[in-house]
CSV table of C-alpha atoms in Angstrom, one decimal:
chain,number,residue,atom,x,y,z
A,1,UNK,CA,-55.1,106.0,212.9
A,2,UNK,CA,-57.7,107.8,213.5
A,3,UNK,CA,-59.2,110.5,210.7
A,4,UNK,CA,-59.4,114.4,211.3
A,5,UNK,CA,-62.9,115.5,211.7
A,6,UNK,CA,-64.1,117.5,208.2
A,7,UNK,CA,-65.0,121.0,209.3
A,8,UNK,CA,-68.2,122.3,209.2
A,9,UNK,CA,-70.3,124.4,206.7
A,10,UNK,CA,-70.0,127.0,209.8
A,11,UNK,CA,-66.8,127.3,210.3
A,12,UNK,CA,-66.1,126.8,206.6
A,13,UNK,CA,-68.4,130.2,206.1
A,14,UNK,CA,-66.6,131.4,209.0
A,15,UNK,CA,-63.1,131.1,207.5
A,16,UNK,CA,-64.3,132.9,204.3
A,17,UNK,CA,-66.0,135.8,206.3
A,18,UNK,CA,-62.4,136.1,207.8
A,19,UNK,CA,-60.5,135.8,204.4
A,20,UNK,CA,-63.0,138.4,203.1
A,21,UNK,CA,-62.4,141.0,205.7
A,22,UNK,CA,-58.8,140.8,205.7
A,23,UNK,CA,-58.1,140.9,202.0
A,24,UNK,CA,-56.7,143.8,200.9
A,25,UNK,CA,-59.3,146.9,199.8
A,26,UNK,CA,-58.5,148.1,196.3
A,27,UNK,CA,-60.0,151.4,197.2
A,28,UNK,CA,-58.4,151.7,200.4
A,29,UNK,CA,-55.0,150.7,198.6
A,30,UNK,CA,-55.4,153.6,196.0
A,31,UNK,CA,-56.3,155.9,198.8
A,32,UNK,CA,-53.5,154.8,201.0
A,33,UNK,CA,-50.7,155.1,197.9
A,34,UNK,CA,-52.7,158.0,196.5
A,35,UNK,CA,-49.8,160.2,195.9
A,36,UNK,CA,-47.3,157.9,194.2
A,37,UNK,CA,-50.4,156.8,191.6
A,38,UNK,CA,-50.6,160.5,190.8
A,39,UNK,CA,-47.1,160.7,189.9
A,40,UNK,CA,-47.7,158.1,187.9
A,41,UNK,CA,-50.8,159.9,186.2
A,42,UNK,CA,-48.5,161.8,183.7
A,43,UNK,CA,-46.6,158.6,182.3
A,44,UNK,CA,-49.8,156.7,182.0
A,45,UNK,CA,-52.0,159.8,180.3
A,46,UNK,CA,-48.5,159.7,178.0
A,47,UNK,CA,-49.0,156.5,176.7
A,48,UNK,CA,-52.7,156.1,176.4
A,49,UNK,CA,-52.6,159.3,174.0
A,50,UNK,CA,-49.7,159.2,172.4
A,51,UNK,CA,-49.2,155.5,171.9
A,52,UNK,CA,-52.4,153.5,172.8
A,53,UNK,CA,-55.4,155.8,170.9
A,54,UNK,CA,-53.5,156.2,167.4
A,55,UNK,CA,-53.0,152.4,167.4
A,56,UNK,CA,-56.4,152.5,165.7
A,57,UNK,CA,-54.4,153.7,162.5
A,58,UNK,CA,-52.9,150.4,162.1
A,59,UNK,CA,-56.2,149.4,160.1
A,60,UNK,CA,-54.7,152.1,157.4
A,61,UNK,CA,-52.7,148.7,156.4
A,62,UNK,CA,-55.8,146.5,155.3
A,63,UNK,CA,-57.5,149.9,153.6
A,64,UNK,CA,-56.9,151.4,150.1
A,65,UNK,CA,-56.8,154.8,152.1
A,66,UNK,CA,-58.0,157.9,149.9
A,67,UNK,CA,-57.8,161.1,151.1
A,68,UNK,CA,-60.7,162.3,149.8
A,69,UNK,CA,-62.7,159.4,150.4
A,70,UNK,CA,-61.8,158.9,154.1
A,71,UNK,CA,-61.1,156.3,156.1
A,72,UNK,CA,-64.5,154.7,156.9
A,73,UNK,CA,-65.4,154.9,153.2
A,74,UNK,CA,-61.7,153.7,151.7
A,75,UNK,CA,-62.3,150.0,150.1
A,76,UNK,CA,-60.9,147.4,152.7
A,77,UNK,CA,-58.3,145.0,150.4
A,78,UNK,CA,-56.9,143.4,154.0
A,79,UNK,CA,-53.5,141.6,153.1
A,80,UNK,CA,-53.0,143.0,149.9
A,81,UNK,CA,-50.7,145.9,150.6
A,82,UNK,CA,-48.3,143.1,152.6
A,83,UNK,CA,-48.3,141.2,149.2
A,84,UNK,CA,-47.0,143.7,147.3
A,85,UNK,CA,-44.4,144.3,149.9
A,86,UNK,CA,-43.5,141.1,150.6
A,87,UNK,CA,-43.4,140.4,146.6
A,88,UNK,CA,-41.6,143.7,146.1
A,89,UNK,CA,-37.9,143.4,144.6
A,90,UNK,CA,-36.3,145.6,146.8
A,91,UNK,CA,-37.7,143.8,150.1
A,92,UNK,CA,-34.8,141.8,150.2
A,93,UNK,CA,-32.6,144.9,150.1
A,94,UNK,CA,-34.1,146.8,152.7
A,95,UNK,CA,-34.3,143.4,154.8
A,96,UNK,CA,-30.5,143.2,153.8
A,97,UNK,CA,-29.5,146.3,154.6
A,98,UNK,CA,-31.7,146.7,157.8
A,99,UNK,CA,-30.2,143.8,159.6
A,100,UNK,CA,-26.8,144.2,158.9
A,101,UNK,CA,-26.9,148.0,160.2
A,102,UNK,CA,-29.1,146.4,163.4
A,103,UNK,CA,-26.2,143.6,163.7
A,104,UNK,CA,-23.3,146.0,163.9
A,105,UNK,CA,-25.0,148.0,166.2
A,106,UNK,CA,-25.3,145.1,168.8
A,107,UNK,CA,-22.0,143.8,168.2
A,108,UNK,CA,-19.7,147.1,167.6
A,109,UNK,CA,-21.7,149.9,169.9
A,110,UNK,CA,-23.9,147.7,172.2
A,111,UNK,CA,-20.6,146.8,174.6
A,112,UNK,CA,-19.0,149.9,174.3
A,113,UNK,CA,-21.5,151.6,177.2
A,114,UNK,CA,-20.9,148.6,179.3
A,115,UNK,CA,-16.9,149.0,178.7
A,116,UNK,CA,-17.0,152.6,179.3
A,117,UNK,CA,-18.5,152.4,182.9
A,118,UNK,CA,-16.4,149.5,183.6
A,119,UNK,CA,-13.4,151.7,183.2
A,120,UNK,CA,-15.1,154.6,184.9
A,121,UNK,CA,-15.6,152.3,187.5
A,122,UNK,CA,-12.5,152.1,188.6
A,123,UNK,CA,-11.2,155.2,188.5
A,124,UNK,CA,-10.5,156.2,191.7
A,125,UNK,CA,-10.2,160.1,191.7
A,126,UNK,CA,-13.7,161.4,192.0
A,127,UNK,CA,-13.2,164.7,190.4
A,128,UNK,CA,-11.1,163.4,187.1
A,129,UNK,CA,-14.0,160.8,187.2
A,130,UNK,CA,-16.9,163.6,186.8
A,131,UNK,CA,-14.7,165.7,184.5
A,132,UNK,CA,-14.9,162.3,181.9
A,133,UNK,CA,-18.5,162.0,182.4
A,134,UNK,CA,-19.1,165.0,181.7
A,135,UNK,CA,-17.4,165.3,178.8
A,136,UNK,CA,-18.3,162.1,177.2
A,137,UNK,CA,-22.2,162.8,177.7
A,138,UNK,CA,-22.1,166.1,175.8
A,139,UNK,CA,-22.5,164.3,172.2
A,140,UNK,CA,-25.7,163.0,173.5
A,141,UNK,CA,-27.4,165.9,173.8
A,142,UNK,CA,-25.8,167.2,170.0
A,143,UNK,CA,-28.4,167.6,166.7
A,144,UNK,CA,-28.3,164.7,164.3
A,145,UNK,CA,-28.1,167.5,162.3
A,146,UNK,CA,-24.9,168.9,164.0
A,147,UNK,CA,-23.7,165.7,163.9
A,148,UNK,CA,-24.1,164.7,159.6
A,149,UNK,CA,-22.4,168.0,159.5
A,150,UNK,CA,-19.3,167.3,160.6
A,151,UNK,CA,-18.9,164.6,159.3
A,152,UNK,CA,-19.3,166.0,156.2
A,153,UNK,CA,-16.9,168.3,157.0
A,154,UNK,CA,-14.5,165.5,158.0
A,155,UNK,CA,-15.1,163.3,155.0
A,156,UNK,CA,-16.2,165.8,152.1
A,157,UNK,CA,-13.3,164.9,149.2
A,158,UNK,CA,-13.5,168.9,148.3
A,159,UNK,CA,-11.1,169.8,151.7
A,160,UNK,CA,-12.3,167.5,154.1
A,161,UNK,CA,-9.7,167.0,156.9
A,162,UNK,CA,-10.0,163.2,156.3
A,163,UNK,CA,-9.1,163.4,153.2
A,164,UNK,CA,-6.7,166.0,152.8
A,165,UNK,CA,-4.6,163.7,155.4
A,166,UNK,CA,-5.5,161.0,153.2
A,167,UNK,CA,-4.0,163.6,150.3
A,168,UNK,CA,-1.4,164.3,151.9
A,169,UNK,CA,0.1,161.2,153.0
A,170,UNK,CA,-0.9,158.4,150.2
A,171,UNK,CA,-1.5,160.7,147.4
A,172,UNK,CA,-5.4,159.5,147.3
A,173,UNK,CA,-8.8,160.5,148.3
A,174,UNK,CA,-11.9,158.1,149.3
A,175,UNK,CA,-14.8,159.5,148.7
A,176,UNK,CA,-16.4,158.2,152.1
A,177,UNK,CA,-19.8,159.8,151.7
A,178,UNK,CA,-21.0,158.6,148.2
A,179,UNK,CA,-19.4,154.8,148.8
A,180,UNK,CA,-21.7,152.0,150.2
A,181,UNK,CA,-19.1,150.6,151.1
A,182,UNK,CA,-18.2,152.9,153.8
A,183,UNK,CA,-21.6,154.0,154.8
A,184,UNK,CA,-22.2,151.4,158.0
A,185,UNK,CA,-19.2,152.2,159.4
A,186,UNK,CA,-19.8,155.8,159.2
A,187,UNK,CA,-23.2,155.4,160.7
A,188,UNK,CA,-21.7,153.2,163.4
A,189,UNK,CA,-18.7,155.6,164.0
A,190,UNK,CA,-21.7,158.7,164.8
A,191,UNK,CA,-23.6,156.2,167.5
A,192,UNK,CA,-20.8,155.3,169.1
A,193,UNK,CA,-19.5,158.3,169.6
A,194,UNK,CA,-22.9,160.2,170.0
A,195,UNK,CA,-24.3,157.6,172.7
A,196,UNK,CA,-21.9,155.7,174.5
A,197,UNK,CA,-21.2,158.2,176.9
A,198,UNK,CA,-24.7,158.8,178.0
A,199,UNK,CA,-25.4,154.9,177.7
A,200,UNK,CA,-23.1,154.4,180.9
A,201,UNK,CA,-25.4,155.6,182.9
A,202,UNK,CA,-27.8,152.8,183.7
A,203,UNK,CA,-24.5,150.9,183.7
A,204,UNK,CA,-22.7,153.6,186.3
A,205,UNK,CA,-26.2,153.0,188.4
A,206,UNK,CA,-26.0,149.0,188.4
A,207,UNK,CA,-22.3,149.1,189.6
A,208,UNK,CA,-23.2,151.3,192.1
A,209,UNK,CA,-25.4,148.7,193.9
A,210,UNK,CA,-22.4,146.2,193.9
A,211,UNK,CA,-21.6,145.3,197.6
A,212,UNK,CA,-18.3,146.6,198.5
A,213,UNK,CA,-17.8,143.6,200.9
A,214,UNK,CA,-17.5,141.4,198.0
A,215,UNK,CA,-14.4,142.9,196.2
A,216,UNK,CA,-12.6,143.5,200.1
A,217,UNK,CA,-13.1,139.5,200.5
A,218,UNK,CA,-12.3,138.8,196.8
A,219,UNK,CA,-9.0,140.9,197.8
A,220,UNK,CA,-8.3,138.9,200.7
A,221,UNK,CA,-8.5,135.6,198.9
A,222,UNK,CA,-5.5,137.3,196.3
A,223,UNK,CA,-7.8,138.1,193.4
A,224,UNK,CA,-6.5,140.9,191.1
A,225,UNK,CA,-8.2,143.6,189.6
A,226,UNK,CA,-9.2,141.3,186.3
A,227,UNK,CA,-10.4,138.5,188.7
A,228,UNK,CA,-12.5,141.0,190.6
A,229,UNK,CA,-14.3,142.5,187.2
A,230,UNK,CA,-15.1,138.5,185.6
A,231,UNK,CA,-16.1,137.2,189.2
A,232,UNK,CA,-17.8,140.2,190.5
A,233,UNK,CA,-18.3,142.6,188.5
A,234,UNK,CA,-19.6,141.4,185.5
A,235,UNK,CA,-21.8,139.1,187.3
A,236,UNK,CA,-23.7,141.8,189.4
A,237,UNK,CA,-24.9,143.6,185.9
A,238,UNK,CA,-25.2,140.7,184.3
A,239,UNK,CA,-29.7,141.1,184.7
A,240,UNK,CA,-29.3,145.0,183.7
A,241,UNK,CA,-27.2,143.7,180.4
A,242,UNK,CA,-29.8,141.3,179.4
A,243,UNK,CA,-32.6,143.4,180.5
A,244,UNK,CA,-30.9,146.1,177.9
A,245,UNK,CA,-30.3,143.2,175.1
A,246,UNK,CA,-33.8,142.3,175.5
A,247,UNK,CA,-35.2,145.6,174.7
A,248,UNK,CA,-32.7,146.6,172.3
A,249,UNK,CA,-34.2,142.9,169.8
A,250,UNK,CA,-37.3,145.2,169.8
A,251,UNK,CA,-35.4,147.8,167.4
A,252,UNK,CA,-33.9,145.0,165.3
A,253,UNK,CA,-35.9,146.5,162.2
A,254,UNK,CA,-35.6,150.3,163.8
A,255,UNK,CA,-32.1,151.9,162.9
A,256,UNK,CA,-33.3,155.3,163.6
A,257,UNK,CA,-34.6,157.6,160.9
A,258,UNK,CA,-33.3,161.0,161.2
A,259,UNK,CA,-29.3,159.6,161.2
A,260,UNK,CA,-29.9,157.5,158.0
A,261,UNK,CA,-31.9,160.3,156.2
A,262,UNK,CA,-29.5,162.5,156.6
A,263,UNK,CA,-26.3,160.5,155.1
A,264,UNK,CA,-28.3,158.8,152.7
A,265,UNK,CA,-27.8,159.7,148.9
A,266,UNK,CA,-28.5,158.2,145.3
A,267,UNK,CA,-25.1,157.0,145.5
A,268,UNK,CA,-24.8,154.6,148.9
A,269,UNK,CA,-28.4,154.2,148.7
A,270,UNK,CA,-28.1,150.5,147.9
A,271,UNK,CA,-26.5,150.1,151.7
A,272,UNK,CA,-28.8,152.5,152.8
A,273,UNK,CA,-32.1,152.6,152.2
A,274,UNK,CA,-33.8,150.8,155.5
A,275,UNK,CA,-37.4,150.4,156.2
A,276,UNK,CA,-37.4,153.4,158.1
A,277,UNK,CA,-36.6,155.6,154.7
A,278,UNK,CA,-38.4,153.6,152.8
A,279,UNK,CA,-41.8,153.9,154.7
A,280,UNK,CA,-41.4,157.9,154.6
A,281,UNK,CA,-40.4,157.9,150.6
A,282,UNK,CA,-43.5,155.8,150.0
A,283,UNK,CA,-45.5,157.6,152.7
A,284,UNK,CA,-44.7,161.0,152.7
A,285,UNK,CA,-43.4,161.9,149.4
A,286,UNK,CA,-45.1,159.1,147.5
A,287,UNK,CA,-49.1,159.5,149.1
A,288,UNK,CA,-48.9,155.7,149.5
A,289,UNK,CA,-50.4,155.6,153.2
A,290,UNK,CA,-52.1,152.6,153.0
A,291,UNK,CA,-48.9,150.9,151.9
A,292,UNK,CA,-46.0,153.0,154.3
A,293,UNK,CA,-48.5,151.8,157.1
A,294,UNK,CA,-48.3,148.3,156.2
A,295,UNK,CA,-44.8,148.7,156.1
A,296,UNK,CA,-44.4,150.2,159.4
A,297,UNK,CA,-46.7,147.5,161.1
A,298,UNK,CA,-44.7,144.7,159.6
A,299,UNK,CA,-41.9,146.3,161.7
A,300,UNK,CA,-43.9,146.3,164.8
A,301,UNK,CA,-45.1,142.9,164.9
A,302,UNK,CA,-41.2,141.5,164.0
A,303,UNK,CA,-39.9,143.9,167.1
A,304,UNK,CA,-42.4,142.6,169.4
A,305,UNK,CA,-41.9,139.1,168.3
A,306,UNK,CA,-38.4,139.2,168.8
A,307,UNK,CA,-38.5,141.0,172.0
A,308,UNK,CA,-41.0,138.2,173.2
A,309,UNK,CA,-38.6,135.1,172.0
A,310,UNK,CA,-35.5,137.1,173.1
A,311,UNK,CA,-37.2,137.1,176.8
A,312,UNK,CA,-38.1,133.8,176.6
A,313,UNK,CA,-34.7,132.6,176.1
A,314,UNK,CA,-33.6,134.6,179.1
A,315,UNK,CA,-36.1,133.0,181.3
A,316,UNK,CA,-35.2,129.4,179.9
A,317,UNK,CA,-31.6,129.6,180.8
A,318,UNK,CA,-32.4,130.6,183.9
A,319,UNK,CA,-32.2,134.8,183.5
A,320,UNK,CA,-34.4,137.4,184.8
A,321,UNK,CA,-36.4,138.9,181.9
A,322,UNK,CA,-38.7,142.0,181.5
A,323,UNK,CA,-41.6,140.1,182.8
């Protein structure tokens, strides 16, 4: 059989001349698409400033920082400040305590969004549906502050409604603020009922864009209404779930400062001291910035590492990811 002739160096110049002209202009893209990159501008100045340019503080952690010294002139110790953290007696406790809050989130108010705008889903009456929604996003945009308060109303053992009940019907009082005992489910209780509501709305969104034709031939075939939510459903989410589960590994170590601040006290403090607390009593009202900044990069690099192996997981068994 005979072989194809090998082109020339002329037509092989010729072909990249071609390939040249017709690859796509990077100018001439940003000048086509002008507009939508300066609508972008905003977002992107956002995170330069405010989360890019101060990463620079992160060498705080390897620095004996002194005030009056400065930062170029502080003594560099590197990995010293994570030995004494690591070595620290109470690391274990605020590793403890940290995870456990972080699990109960993901198991007890992760779902409850998704289980929300199921139901919402399938109300039918379009008015009583925006009534609820309504309704149930209004916590989200309540103080923390607002928030601790009534539920120290609620719970206070000197005329709390709670307890009073409590009182009333058992003869008892639980002294729900003070126990560590009953300080994760407290804190659980206020996100829940804070931030599901608003949480259905990436959910809401994601059913929106499930194709009617699919539950009109699911009906036809005899499926009911459960058949419909674990065959179709479910399924059509099932990327903006994991997406969601993804990011939410990044705030593993990150329960949220301002909440647990604001229940915390001498008494639950051994269920409630997290890293977040911690790095503000050592930084803040300690002067330990050298050390709260260790602290608070150890988070970091755990977050990011978790939200890196949680996405590749998602991408090994066979899942769309973040990237």
């Amino acid at each position: 059989m005979k072989q194809a002739a090998a082109p020339s160096q002329a037509e092989l110049m010729r072909a990249t001349t071609i390939h040249k002209r017709t690859r796509p202009n990077v100018l001439a893209r940003l000048k086509k698409d002008k507009w939508l990159y300066l609508l972008l501008t905003p977002g992107l100045l956002y995170f330069i400033i405010f989360k890019y340019v101060p990463m620079w503080g992160v060498l705080l952690a390897f620095k004996n920082y002194q005030p009056f010294l400065g930062f170029w002139k502080s003594d560099w110790v590197g990995l010293e400040h994570f030995r004494v953290f690591f070595t620290n007696p109470e690391f274990f406790m605020l590793l403890r305590n940290t995870l456990v809050l972080s699990l109960y989130n993901l198991v007890f108010y992760f779902p409850a969004p998704i289980i929300l705008a199921l139901l919402l889903n399938e109300l039918r009456l379009a008015f009583f549906k925006r009534i609820v929604q309504t309704l149930i996003y209004i916590p989200h945009f309540i103080s923390l502050v607002i928030v601790a308060s009534l539920t120290y109303v609620f719970l206070t053992t000197e005329g709390g409604l709670i307890n009073e009940m409590l009182l009333k019907y058992t003869g008892t009082k639980i002294d729900f603020l003070a126990s560590p005992d009953w300080f994760r489910p407290m804190i659980i209780m206020q996100t829940i009922w804070k931030e599901t509501g608003f949480g259905t709305i990436i959910f809401l969104a994601a059913l929106a864009g499930v194709d009617v034709e699919q539950y009109e031939a699911a009906i036809t075939d005899g499926a009911n209404r459960w058949r419909q939510l674990w065959h179709i459903t479910l399924p059509s989410i099932r990327s903006t779930i994991i997406i969601l589960l993804i990011l939410r590994m990044g705030d593993v170590l990150d329960n949220g400062f301002e909440q647990i601040f604001l229940m915390l006290n001498p008494l639950n403090r051994e269920s409630a001291e997290v890293f977040d607390t911690y790095v503000y009593m050592m930084g803040i009202t300690q002067g330990a910035f050298s050390y709260s900044t260790a602290v608070g990069l150890f988070k970091a690099v755990v977050g990011v590492t978790l939200v890196l192996g949680a996405n590749w997981l998602a991408k090994r068994f066979g899942q769309s990811g973040i990237y």
